[in-house]
């Protein structure tokens, strides 16, 4: 995050054309961080489910009132 903060500070002091480039770089860095975070949020539950299937482990108990598939 310090790296992103340094880029944000550089935007304030950069002249016109360089400012545009720095804004693009900062936006790209932020989108990469967001994508990594989302991947980790999605990858953990899917990875756990795949491990259960491959290991033959029992499924977690169904919620009360759940309709079986």
CSV table of N, CA and C in Angstrom, one decimal:
chain,number,residue,atom,x,y,z
A,1,UNK,N,0.8,-1.2,0.0
A,1,UNK,CA,0.0,0.0,0.0
A,1,UNK,C,0.9,1.3,0.0
A,2,UNK,N,2.0,1.2,0.5
A,2,UNK,CA,2.9,2.3,0.5
A,2,UNK,C,3.3,2.7,-0.9
A,3,UNK,N,3.5,1.7,-1.7
A,3,UNK,CA,3.8,1.9,-3.1
A,3,UNK,C,2.7,2.7,-3.8
A,4,UNK,N,1.4,2.3,-3.5
A,4,UNK,CA,0.3,3.0,-4.1
A,4,UNK,C,0.2,4.5,-3.6
A,5,UNK,N,0.5,4.6,-2.3
A,5,UNK,CA,0.5,6.0,-1.7
A,5,UNK,C,1.5,6.9,-2.3
A,6,UNK,N,2.7,6.3,-2.6
A,6,UNK,CA,3.7,7.1,-3.3
A,6,UNK,C,3.3,7.5,-4.7
A,7,UNK,N,2.6,6.6,-5.4
A,7,UNK,CA,2.1,7.0,-6.7
A,7,UNK,C,1.1,8.1,-6.6
A,8,UNK,N,0.2,8.0,-5.6
A,8,UNK,CA,-0.8,9.1,-5.5
A,8,UNK,C,-0.2,10.4,-5.1
A,9,UNK,N,0.9,10.4,-4.3
A,9,UNK,CA,1.6,11.7,-4.0
A,9,UNK,C,2.3,12.2,-5.2
A,10,UNK,N,2.8,11.4,-6.1
A,10,UNK,CA,3.5,11.8,-7.3
A,10,UNK,C,2.5,12.5,-8.3
A,11,UNK,N,1.3,12.0,-8.3
A,11,UNK,CA,0.3,12.6,-9.2
A,11,UNK,C,0.1,14.1,-8.8
A,12,UNK,N,0.1,14.4,-7.5
A,12,UNK,CA,-0.1,15.8,-7.1
A,12,UNK,C,1.0,16.8,-7.6
A,13,UNK,N,2.2,16.3,-7.8
A,13,UNK,CA,3.3,17.2,-8.2
A,13,UNK,C,3.7,17.1,-9.6
A,14,UNK,N,3.1,16.1,-10.3
A,14,UNK,CA,3.5,15.9,-11.7
A,14,UNK,C,2.8,16.9,-12.7
A,15,UNK,N,3.5,17.3,-13.7
A,15,UNK,CA,2.9,18.2,-14.7
A,15,UNK,C,1.9,17.5,-15.6
A,16,UNK,N,1.1,18.2,-16.3
A,16,UNK,CA,0.0,17.7,-17.1
A,16,UNK,C,0.1,16.3,-17.7
A,17,UNK,N,0.9,16.1,-18.8
A,17,UNK,CA,0.9,14.8,-19.5
A,17,UNK,C,1.4,13.7,-18.6
A,18,UNK,N,2.3,14.0,-17.7
A,18,UNK,CA,2.8,12.9,-16.8
A,18,UNK,C,1.8,12.6,-15.8
A,19,UNK,N,0.9,13.5,-15.4
A,19,UNK,CA,-0.1,13.3,-14.4
A,19,UNK,C,-1.1,12.3,-15.0
A,20,UNK,N,-1.4,12.4,-16.3
A,20,UNK,CA,-2.4,11.5,-16.9
A,20,UNK,C,-1.8,10.1,-16.9
A,21,UNK,N,-0.5,9.9,-17.2
A,21,UNK,CA,0.1,8.6,-17.2
A,21,UNK,C,0.1,8.0,-15.8
A,22,UNK,N,0.4,8.9,-14.8
A,22,UNK,CA,0.4,8.4,-13.4
A,22,UNK,C,-1.0,8.0,-12.9
A,23,UNK,N,-2.0,8.7,-13.3
A,23,UNK,CA,-3.3,8.3,-13.0
A,23,UNK,C,-3.7,6.9,-13.5
A,24,UNK,N,-3.3,6.7,-14.8
A,24,UNK,CA,-3.5,5.4,-15.4
A,24,UNK,C,-2.8,4.3,-14.6
A,25,UNK,N,-1.5,4.5,-14.3
A,25,UNK,CA,-0.7,3.5,-13.5
A,25,UNK,C,-1.3,3.3,-12.2
A,26,UNK,N,-1.8,4.3,-11.5
A,26,UNK,CA,-2.4,4.1,-10.2
A,26,UNK,C,-3.7,3.3,-10.3
A,27,UNK,N,-4.5,3.6,-11.3
A,27,UNK,CA,-5.8,2.9,-11.5
A,27,UNK,C,-5.5,1.4,-11.9
A,28,UNK,N,-4.5,1.2,-12.7
A,28,UNK,CA,-4.1,-0.2,-13.0
A,28,UNK,C,-3.7,-1.0,-11.8
A,29,UNK,N,-2.8,-0.3,-10.9
A,29,UNK,CA,-2.4,-1.0,-9.7
A,29,UNK,C,-3.5,-1.3,-8.8
A,30,UNK,N,-4.5,-0.4,-8.7
A,30,UNK,CA,-5.6,-0.6,-7.8
A,30,UNK,C,-6.5,-1.7,-8.4
A,31,UNK,N,-6.6,-1.8,-9.7
A,31,UNK,CA,-7.4,-2.9,-10.2
A,31,UNK,C,-6.8,-4.2,-10.1
A,32,UNK,N,-5.5,-4.3,-10.1
A,32,UNK,CA,-4.7,-5.5,-9.9
A,32,UNK,C,-4.9,-6.0,-8.4
A,33,UNK,N,-4.8,-5.0,-7.5
A,33,UNK,CA,-5.0,-5.4,-6.1
A,33,UNK,C,-6.4,-5.9,-5.8
A,34,UNK,N,-7.4,-5.3,-6.4
A,34,UNK,CA,-8.8,-5.7,-6.3
A,34,UNK,C,-9.0,-7.1,-6.9
A,35,UNK,N,-8.4,-7.3,-8.0
A,35,UNK,CA,-8.6,-8.6,-8.7
A,35,UNK,C,-7.9,-9.7,-7.8
A,36,UNK,N,-6.8,-9.5,-7.3
A,36,UNK,CA,-6.1,-10.5,-6.4
A,36,UNK,C,-7.0,-10.8,-5.2
A,37,UNK,N,-7.6,-9.7,-4.6
A,37,UNK,CA,-8.4,-9.9,-3.4
A,37,UNK,C,-9.7,-10.7,-3.8
A,38,UNK,N,-10.3,-10.4,-4.9
A,38,UNK,CA,-11.5,-11.1,-5.3
A,38,UNK,C,-11.2,-12.6,-5.6
A,39,UNK,N,-10.0,-12.8,-6.2
A,39,UNK,CA,-9.6,-14.2,-6.6
A,39,UNK,C,-9.4,-15.0,-5.3
A,40,UNK,N,-8.8,-14.4,-4.3
A,40,UNK,CA,-8.6,-15.1,-3.0
A,40,UNK,C,-10.0,-15.4,-2.3
A,41,UNK,N,-10.9,-14.5,-2.4
A,41,UNK,CA,-12.2,-14.7,-1.8
A,41,UNK,C,-13.0,-15.8,-2.5
A,42,UNK,N,-12.8,-15.9,-3.8
A,42,UNK,CA,-13.5,-17.0,-4.5
A,42,UNK,C,-12.8,-18.3,-4.5
A,43,UNK,N,-11.5,-18.2,-4.6
A,43,UNK,CA,-10.7,-19.4,-4.7
A,43,UNK,C,-10.7,-20.3,-3.4
A,44,UNK,N,-10.8,-19.7,-2.3
A,44,UNK,CA,-10.8,-20.5,-1.0
A,44,UNK,C,-12.0,-21.4,-0.9
A,45,UNK,N,-13.2,-20.9,-1.1
A,45,UNK,CA,-14.4,-21.8,-1.0
A,45,UNK,C,-14.4,-22.9,-2.1
A,46,UNK,N,-14.0,-22.5,-3.3
A,46,UNK,CA,-14.0,-23.5,-4.4
A,46,UNK,C,-12.9,-24.5,-4.1
A,47,UNK,N,-11.7,-24.1,-3.7
A,47,UNK,CA,-10.7,-25.0,-3.4
A,47,UNK,C,-11.0,-26.0,-2.3
A,48,UNK,N,-11.7,-25.5,-1.3
A,48,UNK,CA,-12.1,-26.4,-0.2
A,48,UNK,C,-13.1,-27.4,-0.6
A,49,UNK,N,-14.1,-27.0,-1.5
A,49,UNK,CA,-15.1,-27.9,-2.0
A,49,UNK,C,-14.4,-29.0,-2.9
A,50,UNK,N,-13.5,-28.6,-3.7
A,50,UNK,CA,-12.8,-29.5,-4.6
A,50,UNK,C,-12.0,-30.5,-3.7
A,51,UNK,N,-11.3,-30.1,-2.7
A,51,UNK,CA,-10.6,-31.0,-1.8
A,51,UNK,C,-11.5,-32.0,-1.1
A,52,UNK,N,-12.7,-31.5,-0.7
A,52,UNK,CA,-13.7,-32.5,-0.1
A,52,UNK,C,-14.1,-33.5,-1.1
A,53,UNK,N,-14.4,-33.1,-2.3
A,53,UNK,CA,-14.8,-34.1,-3.4
A,53,UNK,C,-13.7,-35.1,-3.7
A,54,UNK,N,-12.5,-34.6,-3.8
A,54,UNK,CA,-11.4,-35.5,-4.2
A,54,UNK,C,-11.0,-36.4,-3.0
A,55,UNK,N,-11.1,-35.9,-1.8
A,55,UNK,CA,-10.8,-36.7,-0.6
A,55,UNK,C,-11.9,-37.7,-0.2
A,56,UNK,N,-13.0,-37.5,-0.7
A,56,UNK,CA,-14.2,-38.3,-0.3
A,56,UNK,C,-14.7,-37.9,1.0
A,57,UNK,N,-14.4,-36.7,1.5
A,57,UNK,CA,-14.9,-36.3,2.8
A,57,UNK,C,-16.4,-36.0,2.7
A,58,UNK,N,-17.1,-36.2,3.8
A,58,UNK,CA,-18.5,-35.9,3.8
A,58,UNK,C,-18.8,-34.4,3.6
A,59,UNK,N,-19.9,-34.2,3.0
A,59,UNK,CA,-20.3,-32.8,2.8
A,59,UNK,C,-20.7,-32.2,4.1
A,60,UNK,N,-20.6,-30.9,4.3
A,60,UNK,CA,-21.1,-30.2,5.5
A,60,UNK,C,-22.6,-30.5,5.6
A,61,UNK,N,-23.1,-30.5,6.8
A,61,UNK,CA,-24.5,-30.7,7.1
A,61,UNK,C,-25.3,-29.7,6.4
A,62,UNK,N,-26.5,-30.1,5.8
A,62,UNK,CA,-27.4,-29.2,5.1
A,62,UNK,C,-28.1,-28.3,6.2
A,63,UNK,N,-28.4,-27.1,5.7
A,63,UNK,CA,-29.2,-26.2,6.6
A,63,UNK,C,-30.6,-26.8,6.8
A,64,UNK,N,-31.2,-26.5,7.9
A,64,UNK,CA,-32.6,-27.0,8.2
A,64,UNK,C,-33.5,-26.4,7.1
A,65,UNK,N,-34.4,-27.2,6.5
A,65,UNK,CA,-35.3,-26.8,5.5
A,65,UNK,C,-34.8,-26.7,4.1
A,66,UNK,N,-33.5,-27.1,4.0
A,66,UNK,CA,-32.9,-27.0,2.6
A,66,UNK,C,-33.4,-28.1,1.8
A,67,UNK,N,-33.6,-27.8,0.5
A,67,UNK,CA,-34.1,-28.8,-0.5
A,67,UNK,C,-32.9,-29.6,-1.1
A,68,UNK,N,-32.9,-30.9,-1.0
A,68,UNK,CA,-31.8,-31.6,-1.6
A,68,UNK,C,-31.7,-31.5,-3.1
A,69,UNK,N,-30.6,-31.5,-3.6
A,69,UNK,CA,-30.4,-31.3,-5.1
A,69,UNK,C,-30.6,-32.7,-5.8
